[in-house]
XYZ file of N, CA and C in Angstrom:
837
model
N -82.276 -13.425 -59.395
C -81.108 -14.184 -58.934
C -81.043 -15.484 -59.714
N -79.955 -15.715 -60.320
C -79.805 -16.929 -61.143
C -79.328 -18.079 -60.292
N -79.790 -19.232 -60.649
C -79.428 -20.446 -59.905
C -78.516 -21.300 -60.748
N -77.403 -21.653 -60.171
C -76.464 -22.524 -60.886
C -76.775 -23.963 -60.557
N -76.959 -24.710 -61.570
C -77.286 -26.132 -61.377
C -76.054 -26.969 -61.703
N -75.603 -27.691 -60.724
C -74.418 -28.549 -60.924
C -74.862 -29.893 -61.459
N -74.326 -30.214 -62.521
C -74.638 -31.516 -63.107
C -73.463 -32.454 -62.897
N -73.787 -33.604 -62.503
C -72.732 -34.599 -62.277
C -72.138 -35.049 -63.595
N -70.862 -34.919 -63.674
C -70.178 -35.301 -64.907
C -69.979 -36.810 -64.925
N -70.494 -37.407 -65.969
C -70.360 -38.852 -66.082
C -68.902 -39.235 -66.331
N -68.405 -40.249 -65.639
C -67.016 -40.674 -65.850
C -66.824 -41.257 -67.241
N -65.703 -40.948 -67.775
C -65.395 -41.477 -69.098
C -64.988 -42.939 -68.977
N -65.638 -43.731 -69.783
C -65.347 -45.164 -69.751
C -64.320 -45.493 -70.824
N -63.400 -46.361 -70.488
C -62.407 -46.783 -71.468
C -63.046 -47.724 -72.486
N -62.393 -47.912 -73.577
C -62.914 -48.777 -74.635
C -63.126 -50.195 -74.107
N -64.190 -50.785 -74.568
C -64.507 -52.151 -74.137
C -63.684 -53.193 -74.879
N -62.741 -52.751 -75.666
C -61.928 -53.660 -76.465
C -61.043 -54.519 -75.547
N -61.123 -55.835 -75.633
C -60.329 -56.677 -74.738
C -58.840 -56.610 -75.080
N -58.029 -56.751 -74.055
C -56.575 -56.730 -74.242
C -56.076 -58.154 -74.399
N -55.487 -58.442 -75.544
C -54.971 -59.778 -75.816
C -53.451 -59.789 -75.632
N -52.966 -60.869 -75.066
C -51.541 -61.066 -74.900
C -51.084 -62.171 -75.837
N -49.908 -61.954 -76.401
C -49.341 -62.973 -77.277
C -48.697 -64.041 -76.405
N -49.241 -65.231 -76.445
C -48.710 -66.344 -75.686
C -48.354 -67.483 -76.634
N -47.537 -68.396 -76.151
C -47.147 -69.529 -76.977
C -48.334 -70.364 -77.402
N -49.298 -70.547 -76.492
C -50.475 -71.348 -76.819
C -51.293 -70.691 -77.928
N -51.419 -69.367 -77.878
C -52.206 -68.677 -78.901
C -51.500 -68.680 -80.250
N -50.181 -68.581 -80.238
C -49.444 -68.654 -81.503
C -49.597 -70.050 -82.112
N -49.506 -71.069 -81.278
C -49.711 -72.432 -81.765
C -51.120 -72.604 -82.338
N -52.111 -72.082 -81.642
C -53.495 -72.191 -82.124
C -53.668 -71.467 -83.451
N -53.008 -70.321 -83.589
C -53.093 -69.571 -84.844
C -52.477 -70.352 -86.000
N -51.307 -70.931 -85.766
C -50.657 -71.695 -86.829
C -51.442 -72.961 -87.155
N -52.047 -73.567 -86.156
C -52.879 -74.747 -86.394
C -54.062 -74.390 -87.292
N -54.712 -73.257 -87.000
C -55.862 -72.835 -87.799
C -55.442 -72.507 -89.228
N -54.307 -71.827 -89.385
C -53.844 -71.476 -90.736
C -53.483 -72.719 -91.536
N -52.884 -73.705 -90.878
C -52.497 -74.921 -91.587
C -53.697 -75.627 -92.183
N -54.758 -75.790 -91.402
C -55.920 -76.556 -91.863
C -56.892 -75.735 -92.695
N -56.643 -74.426 -92.816
C -57.514 -73.613 -93.661
C -57.112 -73.665 -95.130
N -55.973 -74.260 -95.430
C -55.478 -74.338 -96.802
C -55.873 -75.659 -97.456
N -56.363 -75.582 -98.681
C -56.731 -76.793 -99.412
C -55.506 -77.644 -99.723
N -54.367 -76.979 -99.936
C -53.145 -77.722 -100.257
C -52.728 -78.635 -99.116
N -53.058 -78.270 -97.875
C -52.718 -79.120 -96.733
C -53.411 -80.461 -96.853
N -54.705 -80.442 -97.084
C -55.473 -81.682 -97.184
C -55.007 -82.524 -98.370
N -54.773 -81.862 -99.504
C -54.383 -82.596 -100.714
C -53.014 -83.245 -100.539
N -52.040 -82.471 -100.041
C -50.673 -82.985 -99.945
C -50.541 -84.035 -98.854
N -51.219 -83.847 -97.731
C -51.196 -84.876 -96.692
C -51.840 -86.165 -97.197
N -52.911 -86.010 -97.963
C -53.550 -87.186 -98.548
C -52.629 -87.902 -99.512
N -51.875 -87.133 -100.304
C -50.923 -87.754 -101.232
C -49.800 -88.458 -100.472
N -49.308 -87.824 -99.415
C -48.255 -88.459 -98.626
C -48.711 -89.776 -98.029
N -49.923 -89.787 -97.488
C -50.470 -91.019 -96.923
C -50.704 -92.059 -98.013
N -51.192 -91.618 -99.168
C -51.431 -92.529 -100.283
C -50.127 -93.143 -100.782
N -49.090 -92.315 -100.934
C -47.799 -92.834 -101.388
C -47.271 -93.885 -100.423
N -47.361 -93.596 -99.145
C -46.797 -94.501 -98.145
C -47.505 -95.849 -98.160
N -48.828 -95.825 -98.203
C -49.599 -97.069 -98.152
C -49.588 -97.786 -99.500
N -49.849 -97.041 -100.577
C -49.978 -97.665 -101.896
C -48.684 -98.320 -102.345
N -47.564 -97.616 -102.231
C -46.303 -98.199 -102.687
C -45.873 -99.353 -101.792
N -46.232 -99.298 -100.512
C -45.951 -100.427 -99.636
C -46.711 -101.667 -100.055
N -47.982 -101.496 -100.387
C -48.790 -102.639 -100.818
C -48.355 -103.148 -102.188
N -47.962 -102.231 -103.069
C -47.498 -102.650 -104.394
C -46.224 -103.484 -104.285
N -45.280 -103.037 -103.451
C -44.033 -103.798 -103.299
C -44.285 -105.149 -102.649
N -45.219 -105.195 -101.676
C -45.550 -106.483 -101.052
C -46.199 -107.426 -102.064
N -47.069 -106.902 -102.903
C -47.726 -107.728 -103.921
C -46.716 -108.232 -104.954
N -45.780 -107.378 -105.308
C -44.764 -107.789 -106.282
C -43.882 -108.889 -105.690
N -43.541 -108.754 -104.429
C -42.737 -109.795 -103.781
C -43.505 -111.111 -103.738
N -44.770 -111.037 -103.395
C -45.592 -112.246 -103.311
C -45.678 -112.934 -104.664
N -45.894 -112.167 -105.719
C -45.992 -112.766 -107.047
C -44.665 -113.370 -107.475
N -43.545 -112.722 -107.081
C -42.241 -113.268 -107.417
C -41.967 -114.578 -106.709
N -42.363 -114.670 -105.442
C -42.191 -115.911 -104.686
C -43.056 -117.021 -105.284
N -44.280 -116.676 -105.645
C -45.204 -117.668 -106.196
C -44.717 -118.210 -107.536
N -44.194 -117.307 -108.373
C -43.744 -117.735 -109.706
C -42.329 -118.300 -109.697
N -41.609 -118.118 -108.607
C -40.230 -118.590 -108.536
C -39.250 -117.721 -109.284
N -39.674 -116.531 -109.678
C -38.812 -115.599 -110.415
C -38.754 -114.272 -109.667
N -38.207 -114.301 -108.457
C -38.189 -113.116 -107.618
C -37.086 -112.158 -108.044
N -37.389 -110.879 -107.986
C -36.422 -109.848 -108.341
C -35.263 -109.854 -107.344
N -34.060 -109.611 -107.841
C -32.882 -109.624 -106.969
C -32.977 -108.578 -105.864
N -33.614 -107.432 -106.157
C -33.743 -106.381 -105.150
C -34.628 -106.806 -103.982
N -35.493 -107.793 -104.198
C -36.403 -108.240 -103.147
C -35.949 -109.552 -102.497
N -34.746 -110.003 -102.836
C -34.301 -111.318 -102.358
C -34.256 -111.392 -100.836
N -33.831 -110.333 -100.180
C -33.704 -110.329 -98.726
C -34.721 -109.395 -98.068
N -35.825 -109.165 -98.735
C -36.829 -108.237 -98.221
C -37.567 -108.830 -97.030
N -38.075 -107.957 -96.190
C -38.927 -108.349 -95.071
C -40.242 -107.601 -95.180
N -41.198 -107.989 -94.376
C -42.490 -107.302 -94.393
C -42.338 -105.833 -94.037
N -41.362 -105.530 -93.180
C -41.130 -104.138 -92.792
C -40.565 -103.330 -93.956
N -39.513 -103.847 -94.591
C -38.901 -103.114 -95.697
C -39.866 -102.958 -96.870
N -40.680 -103.974 -97.121
C -41.660 -103.874 -98.194
C -42.741 -102.851 -97.869
N -43.224 -102.860 -96.634
C -44.291 -101.950 -96.244
C -43.828 -100.501 -96.226
N -42.565 -100.265 -95.904
C -42.035 -98.898 -95.832
C -41.362 -98.471 -97.131
N -41.612 -99.205 -98.193
C -41.010 -98.870 -99.488
C -41.451 -97.487 -99.960
N -42.650 -97.069 -99.600
C -43.163 -95.771 -100.044
C -42.672 -94.593 -99.237
N -41.783 -94.819 -98.266
C -41.295 -93.717 -97.441
C -40.573 -92.662 -98.271
N -39.799 -93.099 -99.254
C -39.063 -92.152 -100.094
C -39.992 -91.243 -100.888
N -41.161 -91.730 -101.232
C -42.131 -90.904 -101.965
C -42.921 -90.026 -101.001
N -43.273 -90.570 -99.850
C -44.025 -89.800 -98.863
C -43.207 -88.636 -98.326
N -41.885 -88.810 -98.211
C -41.055 -87.739 -97.671
C -41.072 -86.512 -98.581
N -41.206 -86.727 -99.873
C -41.272 -85.593 -100.790
C -42.561 -84.804 -100.595
N -43.678 -85.519 -100.470
C -44.952 -84.836 -100.280
C -44.959 -84.043 -98.973
N -44.518 -84.657 -97.890
C -44.540 -83.985 -96.590
C -43.489 -82.874 -96.527
N -42.324 -83.101 -97.127
C -41.306 -82.061 -97.141
C -41.735 -80.845 -97.950
N -42.356 -81.082 -99.099
C -42.845 -79.977 -99.934
C -43.921 -79.192 -99.196
N -44.822 -79.882 -98.516
C -45.847 -79.173 -97.758
C -45.215 -78.361 -96.635
N -44.150 -78.879 -96.020
C -43.450 -78.107 -94.999
C -42.888 -76.814 -95.558
N -42.333 -76.869 -96.764
C -41.837 -75.653 -97.411
C -42.981 -74.668 -97.642
N -44.110 -75.181 -98.114
C -45.256 -74.314 -98.392
C -45.793 -73.649 -97.128
N -45.707 -74.332 -96.001
C -46.232 -73.789 -94.746
C -45.564 -72.463 -94.396
N -44.256 -72.355 -94.653
C -43.547 -71.128 -94.314
C -43.320 -70.227 -95.522
N -42.763 -70.774 -96.597
C -42.459 -69.946 -97.766
C -43.724 -69.418 -98.422
N -44.842 -70.142 -98.281
C -46.091 -69.680 -98.871
C -46.534 -68.339 -98.316
N -46.261 -68.082 -97.045
C -46.640 -66.797 -96.453
C -45.782 -65.664 -97.006
N -44.541 -65.962 -97.337
C -43.689 -64.934 -97.933
C -44.143 -64.608 -99.346
N -44.568 -65.604 -100.093
C -44.994 -65.362 -101.478
C -46.298 -64.579 -101.542
N -47.174 -64.753 -100.549
C -48.443 -64.023 -100.540
C -48.371 -62.718 -99.768
N -47.315 -62.504 -98.998
C -47.200 -61.293 -98.184
C -47.883 -61.391 -96.842
N -48.488 -62.541 -96.541
C -49.180 -62.714 -95.273
C -48.228 -62.715 -94.084
N -46.944 -62.955 -94.354
C -45.966 -62.996 -93.262
C -45.895 -61.658 -92.546
N -46.179 -60.557 -93.232
C -46.145 -59.245 -92.582
C -47.211 -59.152 -91.500
N -48.397 -59.641 -91.798
C -49.461 -59.631 -90.799
C -49.130 -60.565 -89.636
N -48.539 -61.708 -89.969
C -48.188 -62.671 -88.926
C -47.177 -62.090 -87.956
N -46.129 -61.444 -88.485
C -45.090 -60.904 -87.622
C -45.519 -59.603 -86.950
N -46.508 -58.919 -87.517
C -47.066 -57.754 -86.822
C -47.827 -58.196 -85.579
N -48.466 -59.356 -85.661
C -49.197 -59.885 -84.507
C -48.262 -60.513 -83.483
N -47.127 -61.040 -83.957
C -46.142 -61.680 -83.066
C -44.795 -61.007 -83.321
N -44.553 -59.853 -82.711
C -43.341 -59.080 -83.034
C -42.037 -59.788 -82.684
N -42.060 -60.733 -81.754
C -40.812 -61.392 -81.349
C -40.300 -62.363 -82.413
N -41.134 -62.706 -83.390
C -40.767 -63.472 -84.580
C -40.460 -64.947 -84.328
N -39.520 -65.253 -83.469
C -39.114 -66.652 -83.318
C -40.241 -67.576 -82.875
N -41.170 -67.153 -82.002
C -42.282 -68.050 -81.681
C -43.081 -68.485 -82.897
N -43.111 -67.648 -83.942
C -43.810 -68.027 -85.175
C -43.115 -69.227 -85.819
N -41.801 -69.171 -85.917
C -41.043 -70.269 -86.532
C -41.184 -71.545 -85.717
N -41.007 -71.447 -84.392
C -41.125 -72.641 -83.543
C -42.518 -73.243 -83.644
N -43.544 -72.392 -83.683
C -44.919 -72.898 -83.739
C -45.217 -73.567 -85.069
N -44.769 -72.961 -86.170
C -44.977 -73.570 -87.485
C -44.287 -74.935 -87.559
N -43.039 -74.980 -87.093
C -42.287 -76.233 -87.141
C -42.921 -77.292 -86.248
N -43.352 -76.892 -85.048
C -43.939 -77.851 -84.111
C -45.277 -78.381 -84.617
N -46.128 -77.491 -85.115
C -47.456 -77.897 -85.578
C -47.342 -78.826 -86.775
N -46.577 -78.408 -87.779
C -46.500 -79.265 -88.962
C -45.689 -80.523 -88.693
N -44.652 -80.424 -87.873
C -43.892 -81.619 -87.533
C -44.759 -82.664 -86.861
N -45.649 -82.226 -85.964
C -46.554 -83.157 -85.293
C -47.526 -83.787 -86.280
N -48.069 -82.980 -87.185
C -49.003 -83.503 -88.188
C -48.302 -84.522 -89.085
N -47.092 -84.192 -89.555
C -46.344 -85.124 -90.412
C -45.988 -86.399 -89.659
N -45.674 -86.263 -88.380
C -45.368 -87.434 -87.557
C -46.569 -88.372 -87.469
N -47.747 -87.809 -87.233
C -48.956 -88.625 -87.120
C -49.281 -89.298 -88.447
N -49.214 -88.528 -89.547
C -49.511 -89.090 -90.866
C -48.524 -90.204 -91.211
N -47.238 -89.963 -90.951
C -46.235 -90.978 -91.261
C -46.382 -92.234 -90.425
N -46.682 -92.056 -89.144
C -46.841 -93.218 -88.262
C -48.078 -94.025 -88.633
N -49.194 -93.350 -88.846
C -50.425 -94.041 -89.228
C -50.241 -94.758 -90.560
N -49.643 -94.072 -91.536
C -49.420 -94.696 -92.839
C -48.506 -95.903 -92.755
N -47.457 -95.805 -91.937
C -46.543 -96.932 -91.792
C -47.219 -98.155 -91.191
N -48.021 -97.938 -90.146
C -48.708 -99.056 -89.511
C -49.762 -99.661 -90.433
N -50.496 -98.820 -91.152
C -51.509 -99.331 -92.078
C -50.845 -100.148 -93.182
N -49.760 -99.618 -93.753
C -49.058 -100.347 -94.817
C -48.522 -101.677 -94.303
N -48.023 -101.695 -93.062
C -47.476 -102.941 -92.530
C -48.574 -103.963 -92.250
N -49.688 -103.515 -91.672
C -50.754 -104.453 -91.340
C -51.308 -105.130 -92.587
N -51.503 -104.363 -93.649
C -52.003 -104.955 -94.892
C -50.885 -105.678 -95.649
N -49.673 -105.098 -95.656
C -48.567 -105.726 -96.373
C -48.150 -107.050 -95.764
N -48.166 -107.136 -94.413
C -47.800 -108.401 -93.765
C -48.826 -109.487 -94.063
N -50.074 -109.079 -94.275
C -51.082 -110.053 -94.676
C -50.836 -110.582 -96.072
N -50.343 -109.700 -96.954
C -50.081 -110.129 -98.333
C -48.926 -111.122 -98.380
N -47.864 -110.881 -97.604
C -46.668 -111.739 -97.662
C -46.719 -112.858 -96.619
N -47.884 -113.054 -96.029
C -48.017 -114.131 -95.039
C -47.688 -115.476 -95.673
N -46.904 -116.304 -94.972
C -46.519 -117.607 -95.485
C -45.291 -117.593 -96.362
N -44.649 -116.423 -96.512
C -43.418 -116.302 -97.302
C -42.249 -116.038 -96.344
N -41.005 -116.117 -96.830
C -39.859 -115.827 -95.957
C -39.859 -114.405 -95.396
N -40.606 -113.492 -96.012
C -40.629 -112.106 -95.550
C -41.653 -111.861 -94.456
N -42.458 -112.831 -94.140
C -43.555 -112.638 -93.188
C -43.026 -112.230 -91.810
N -43.695 -111.231 -91.206
C -43.348 -110.764 -89.868
C -44.618 -110.270 -89.191
N -44.555 -110.140 -87.868
C -45.668 -109.588 -87.099
C -45.154 -108.470 -86.213
N -46.067 -107.720 -85.625
C -45.684 -106.596 -84.771
C -44.865 -107.033 -83.564
N -45.039 -108.284 -83.141
C -44.326 -108.768 -81.962
C -42.888 -109.176 -82.257
N -42.515 -109.240 -83.533
C -41.146 -109.616 -83.881
C -40.178 -108.504 -83.497
N -38.945 -108.885 -83.219
C -37.936 -107.932 -82.760
C -37.671 -106.858 -83.818
N -37.714 -105.611 -83.389
C -37.371 -104.491 -84.249
C -38.494 -103.943 -85.095
N -39.627 -104.652 -85.197
C -40.700 -104.202 -86.081
C -41.326 -102.907 -85.566
N -41.692 -102.880 -84.303
C -42.337 -101.690 -83.742
C -41.396 -100.494 -83.792
N -40.122 -100.735 -83.497
C -39.137 -99.656 -83.554
C -39.000 -99.100 -84.964
N -39.019 -99.975 -85.961
C -38.892 -99.527 -87.344
C -40.087 -98.690 -87.784
N -41.284 -99.116 -87.436
C -42.486 -98.376 -87.841
C -42.548 -97.015 -87.164
N -42.220 -96.972 -85.872
C -42.200 -95.689 -85.171
C -41.068 -94.809 -85.691
N -39.934 -95.423 -86.033
C -38.825 -94.659 -86.588
C -39.163 -94.031 -87.922
N -39.936 -94.739 -88.749
C -40.354 -94.179 -90.037
C -41.254 -92.972 -89.835
N -42.182 -93.066 -88.875
C -43.045 -91.924 -88.594
C -42.263 -90.734 -88.079
N -41.290 -90.991 -87.195
C -40.458 -89.906 -86.664
C -39.618 -89.281 -87.765
N -39.100 -90.113 -88.649
C -38.304 -89.589 -89.769
C -39.131 -88.653 -90.642
N -40.343 -89.059 -90.983
C -41.192 -88.212 -91.828
C -41.597 -86.933 -91.096
N -41.792 -87.029 -89.794
C -42.095 -85.828 -89.028
C -40.938 -84.831 -89.064
N -39.721 -85.322 -88.925
C -38.551 -84.444 -88.968
C -38.312 -83.905 -90.372
N -38.632 -84.683 -91.395
C -38.542 -84.170 -92.771
C -39.480 -82.979 -92.942
N -40.687 -83.070 -92.368
C -41.610 -81.949 -92.415
C -41.044 -80.716 -91.733
N -40.370 -80.902 -90.596
C -39.751 -79.781 -89.887
C -38.636 -79.162 -90.731
N -37.820 -80.001 -91.362
C -36.752 -79.493 -92.225
C -37.333 -78.706 -93.397
N -38.429 -79.209 -93.977
C -39.074 -78.476 -95.063
C -39.554 -77.106 -94.614
N -40.173 -77.037 -93.430
C -40.636 -75.748 -92.907
C -39.455 -74.820 -92.650
N -38.349 -75.353 -92.142
C -37.164 -74.538 -91.875
C -36.560 -74.011 -93.178
N -36.498 -74.849 -94.214
C -35.956 -74.402 -95.500
C -36.830 -73.318 -96.117
N -38.150 -73.452 -95.961
C -39.039 -72.421 -96.481
C -38.812 -71.090 -95.811
N -38.592 -71.103 -94.486
C -38.339 -69.861 -93.756
C -36.948 -69.312 -94.043
N -35.992 -70.206 -94.300
C -34.624 -69.772 -94.569
C -34.492 -69.136 -95.946
N -35.049 -69.787 -96.961
C -34.889 -69.321 -98.337
C -36.001 -68.375 -98.771
N -37.163 -68.443 -98.081
C -38.307 -67.564 -98.372
C -38.766 -67.680 -99.816
N -38.590 -68.851 -100.373
C -38.994 -69.121 -101.751
C -39.485 -70.554 -101.835
N -40.672 -70.738 -102.385
C -41.221 -72.084 -102.517
C -40.351 -72.921 -103.447
N -40.013 -72.362 -104.607
C -39.188 -73.097 -105.570
C -37.807 -73.397 -104.992
N -37.194 -72.420 -104.336
C -35.873 -72.616 -103.757
C -35.877 -73.647 -102.646
N -36.881 -73.582 -101.779
C -36.969 -74.534 -100.679
C -37.160 -75.958 -101.166
N -38.037 -76.138 -102.154
C -38.276 -77.474 -102.692
C -37.026 -78.000 -103.392
N -36.326 -77.135 -104.116
C -35.115 -77.560 -104.826
C -34.048 -78.051 -103.856
N -33.826 -77.299 -102.785
C -32.811 -77.698 -101.802
C -33.235 -78.978 -101.094
N -34.528 -79.105 -100.796
C -35.025 -80.310 -100.135
C -34.807 -81.544 -100.994
N -35.170 -81.457 -102.272
C -34.999 -82.601 -103.177
C -33.520 -82.924 -103.350
N -32.690 -81.893 -103.454
C -31.257 -82.122 -103.612
C -30.677 -82.830 -102.393
N -31.076 -82.389 -101.202
C -30.517 -82.965 -99.977
C -30.956 -84.408 -99.776
N -32.209 -84.712 -100.117
C -32.740 -86.041 -99.837
C -32.512 -87.046 -100.960
N -32.375 -86.564 -102.197
C -32.336 -87.505 -103.319
C -31.135 -87.331 -104.236
N -30.744 -86.102 -104.558
C -29.691 -85.900 -105.544
C -28.291 -86.099 -104.964
N -28.034 -85.515 -103.807
C -26.690 -85.605 -103.228
C -26.284 -87.047 -102.939
N -27.177 -87.896 -102.363
C -26.773 -89.306 -102.172
C -26.366 -89.988 -103.467
N -27.021 -89.653 -104.573
C -26.634 -90.232 -105.852
C -25.289 -89.726 -106.327
N -24.996 -88.448 -106.090
C -23.713 -87.897 -106.505
C -22.559 -88.460 -105.678
N -22.827 -88.775 -104.419
C -21.774 -89.309 -103.551
C -21.288 -90.658 -104.058
N -22.158 -91.396 -104.734
C -21.749 -92.709 -105.261
C -20.679 -92.584 -106.340
N -20.472 -91.382 -106.878
C -19.436 -91.169 -107.884
C -18.060 -90.980 -107.248
N -18.022 -90.798 -105.936
C -16.749 -90.604 -105.241
C -16.031 -91.936 -105.053
N -14.738 -91.922 -104.742
C -14.023 -93.166 -104.427
C -14.683 -93.908 -103.266
N -14.536 -95.208 -103.253
C -15.217 -96.040 -102.254
C -14.871 -95.637 -100.831
N -13.618 -95.297 -100.582
C -13.216 -94.924 -99.224
C -13.925 -93.654 -98.770
N -14.135 -92.720 -99.690
C -14.855 -91.491 -99.355
C -16.336 -91.767 -99.144
N -16.885 -92.654 -99.967
C -18.304 -92.990 -99.809
C -18.586 -93.540 -98.423
N -17.746 -94.428 -97.940
C -17.973 -95.042 -96.633
C -17.886 -94.029 -95.504
N -17.098 -92.967 -95.709
C -16.953 -91.944 -94.674
C -18.053 -90.895 -94.712
N -18.599 -90.635 -95.890
C -19.567 -89.543 -96.050
C -21.005 -90.045 -96.084
N -21.240 -91.097 -96.846
C -22.607 -91.544 -97.125
C -23.477 -91.779 -95.882
N -22.992 -92.440 -94.826
C -23.881 -92.701 -93.684
C -24.399 -91.440 -92.998
N -23.696 -90.314 -93.172
C -24.059 -89.085 -92.458
C -24.893 -88.126 -93.294
N -25.207 -88.499 -94.515
C -26.118 -87.695 -95.319
C -27.521 -87.771 -94.734
N -28.333 -86.721 -94.891
C -29.656 -86.705 -94.244
C -30.516 -87.921 -94.550
N -30.626 -88.282 -95.833
C -31.519 -89.390 -96.192
C -30.999 -90.722 -95.674
N -29.687 -90.930 -95.734
C -29.123 -92.194 -95.267
C -29.180 -92.312 -93.749
N -28.906 -91.224 -93.062
C -29.032 -91.241 -91.608
C -30.481 -91.470 -91.201
N -31.416 -90.841 -91.933
C -32.828 -91.044 -91.634
C -33.280 -92.464 -91.915
N -32.764 -93.057 -92.992
C -33.138 -94.429 -93.332
C -32.685 -95.414 -92.258
N -31.538 -95.137 -91.644
C -31.056 -96.030 -90.590
C -31.953 -95.990 -89.353
N -32.790 -94.947 -89.235
C -33.702 -94.856 -88.101
C -34.785 -95.932 -88.161
N -35.172 -96.322 -89.376
C -36.255 -97.303 -89.490
C -35.851 -98.579 -90.208
N -34.580 -98.705 -90.545
C -34.116 -99.954 -91.159
C -34.124 -101.076 -90.124
N -34.545 -102.247 -90.552
C -34.646 -103.378 -89.624
C -33.282 -103.996 -89.358
N -32.422 -104.004 -90.351
C -31.073 -104.550 -90.195
C -30.042 -103.496 -90.580
N -28.845 -103.639 -90.055
C -27.781 -102.680 -90.306
C -26.484 -103.431 -90.592
N -25.585 -102.765 -91.332
C -24.269 -103.346 -91.601
C -23.199 -102.310 -91.306
N -21.981 -102.603 -91.701
C -20.859 -101.722 -91.377
C -20.909 -100.390 -92.121
N -21.700 -100.305 -93.185
C -21.776 -99.073 -93.975
C -22.919 -98.178 -93.548
N -23.692 -98.561 -92.544
C -24.830 -97.755 -92.093
C -24.723 -97.490 -90.595
N -25.431 -96.480 -90.148
C -25.433 -96.116 -88.733
C -26.452 -96.956 -87.976
N -26.291 -97.020 -86.690
C -27.295 -97.661 -85.846
C -28.512 -96.748 -85.756
N -29.672 -97.261 -85.337
C -30.864 -96.404 -85.241
C -30.654 -95.180 -84.353
N -29.985 -95.364 -83.197
C -29.748 -94.228 -82.313
C -28.813 -93.201 -82.926
N -27.733 -93.673 -83.551
C -26.793 -92.755 -84.192
C -27.446 -92.047 -85.378
N -28.263 -92.783 -86.144
C -28.963 -92.157 -87.265
C -29.913 -91.068 -86.804
N -30.624 -91.323 -85.706
C -31.522 -90.318 -85.154
C -30.751 -89.086 -84.713
N -29.623 -89.285 -84.056
C -28.817 -88.157 -83.592
C -28.312 -87.321 -84.756
N -27.819 -87.982 -85.804
C -27.326 -87.249 -86.976
C -28.463 -86.484 -87.653
N -29.613 -87.128 -87.791
C -30.725 -86.461 -88.465
C -31.260 -85.299 -87.621
N -31.232 -85.430 -86.304
C -31.611 -84.313 -85.441
C -30.642 -83.143 -85.603
N -29.374 -83.441 -85.811
C -28.396 -82.379 -86.050
C -28.693 -81.641 -87.353
N -29.045 -82.376 -88.412
C -29.431 -81.731 -89.670
C -30.677 -80.865 -89.480
N -31.632 -81.370 -88.706
C -32.854 -80.602 -88.440
C -32.540 -79.332 -87.665
N -31.694 -79.450 -86.644
C -31.318 -78.277 -85.847
C -30.557 -77.257 -86.691
N -29.711 -77.745 -87.617
C -28.971 -76.842 -88.494
C -29.923 -76.035 -89.379
N -30.928 -76.705 -89.954
C -31.899 -76.007 -90.800
C -32.715 -75.003 -89.984
N -33.156 -75.397 -88.801
C -33.923 -74.492 -87.954
C -33.072 -73.314 -87.476
N -31.803 -73.588 -87.163
C -30.919 -72.510 -86.727
C -30.707 -71.471 -87.814
N -30.501 -71.932 -89.057
C -30.355 -70.997 -90.160
C -31.609 -70.180 -90.390
N -32.768 -70.836 -90.302
C -34.040 -70.124 -90.481
C -34.247 -69.092 -89.378
N -33.923 -69.462 -88.132
C -34.087 -68.534 -87.012
C -33.161 -67.335 -87.163
N -31.926 -67.566 -87.578
C -30.977 -66.472 -87.742
C -31.473 -65.476 -88.792
N -31.946 -65.990 -89.925
C -32.392 -65.059 -90.968
C -33.682 -64.342 -90.560
N -34.542 -65.050 -89.864
C -35.802 -64.421 -89.452
C -35.561 -63.258 -88.513
N -34.572 -63.388 -87.637
C -34.280 -62.328 -86.667
C -33.463 -61.208 -87.296
N -32.541 -61.570 -88.179
C -31.589 -60.584 -88.690
C -32.055 -59.790 -89.895
N -32.976 -60.307 -90.673
C -33.354 -59.621 -91.916
C -34.836 -59.259 -91.894
N -35.162 -58.246 -92.685
C -36.552 -57.797 -92.799
C -37.355 -58.754 -93.672
N -38.680 -58.658 -93.529
C -39.556 -59.482 -94.352
C -40.005 -58.711 -95.582
């Protein structure tokens, strides 16, 4: 007689692989890690900070020497410690804007964007996270650079008509406005990179918008210049941190609003293309 032996069947265990959910915090953390893993990030941020501080100190030193010798340049006749210290903003904006383009367009040139969007299929959180992360970094770099340039620059021009301190009216607003402007320039650069998906194309449009178009507008009749010039991105941004204003420039609040509109326009175009077209 044969005996049947029943053996207990062991339950099948599911894979121990953890289930990850795509959340906004994790996308932000991913973009933060990718940003700081690139050597170009450190180099370009360093250049932006160097431009902001170095050119501010150079302009303050030139003003001081002009006052001492009695042969001051006409461009510096009405300068203040704030305007001298923020002289390097135009150079810093190029460095930070170019890095913003690289943050997004660089992934398209290397093909890494496919892996990024495979991990985040909804796509738009990637754009928002890239813009937010780099915008915050550019904001911090611009603000720190502006304050450092002012603290050292105000010491150089101490005892001259341009001398100012942080407690003077409008100084703190101007320094914070310069940092905010550079932060938004970084966001616009990231948006242009995502919109055009080309490093060269993004940088070209950025330089044209911030530097070339304002120069071309000066060729228009004076009545047209007064109507168009204040609303250009660079001029509206400059009014955010300018210490004084006249009838041809916007107020700080109006300049901020106009520049935010330009930023939203760039981000909107980038979002539309990211959703509508393949990578």
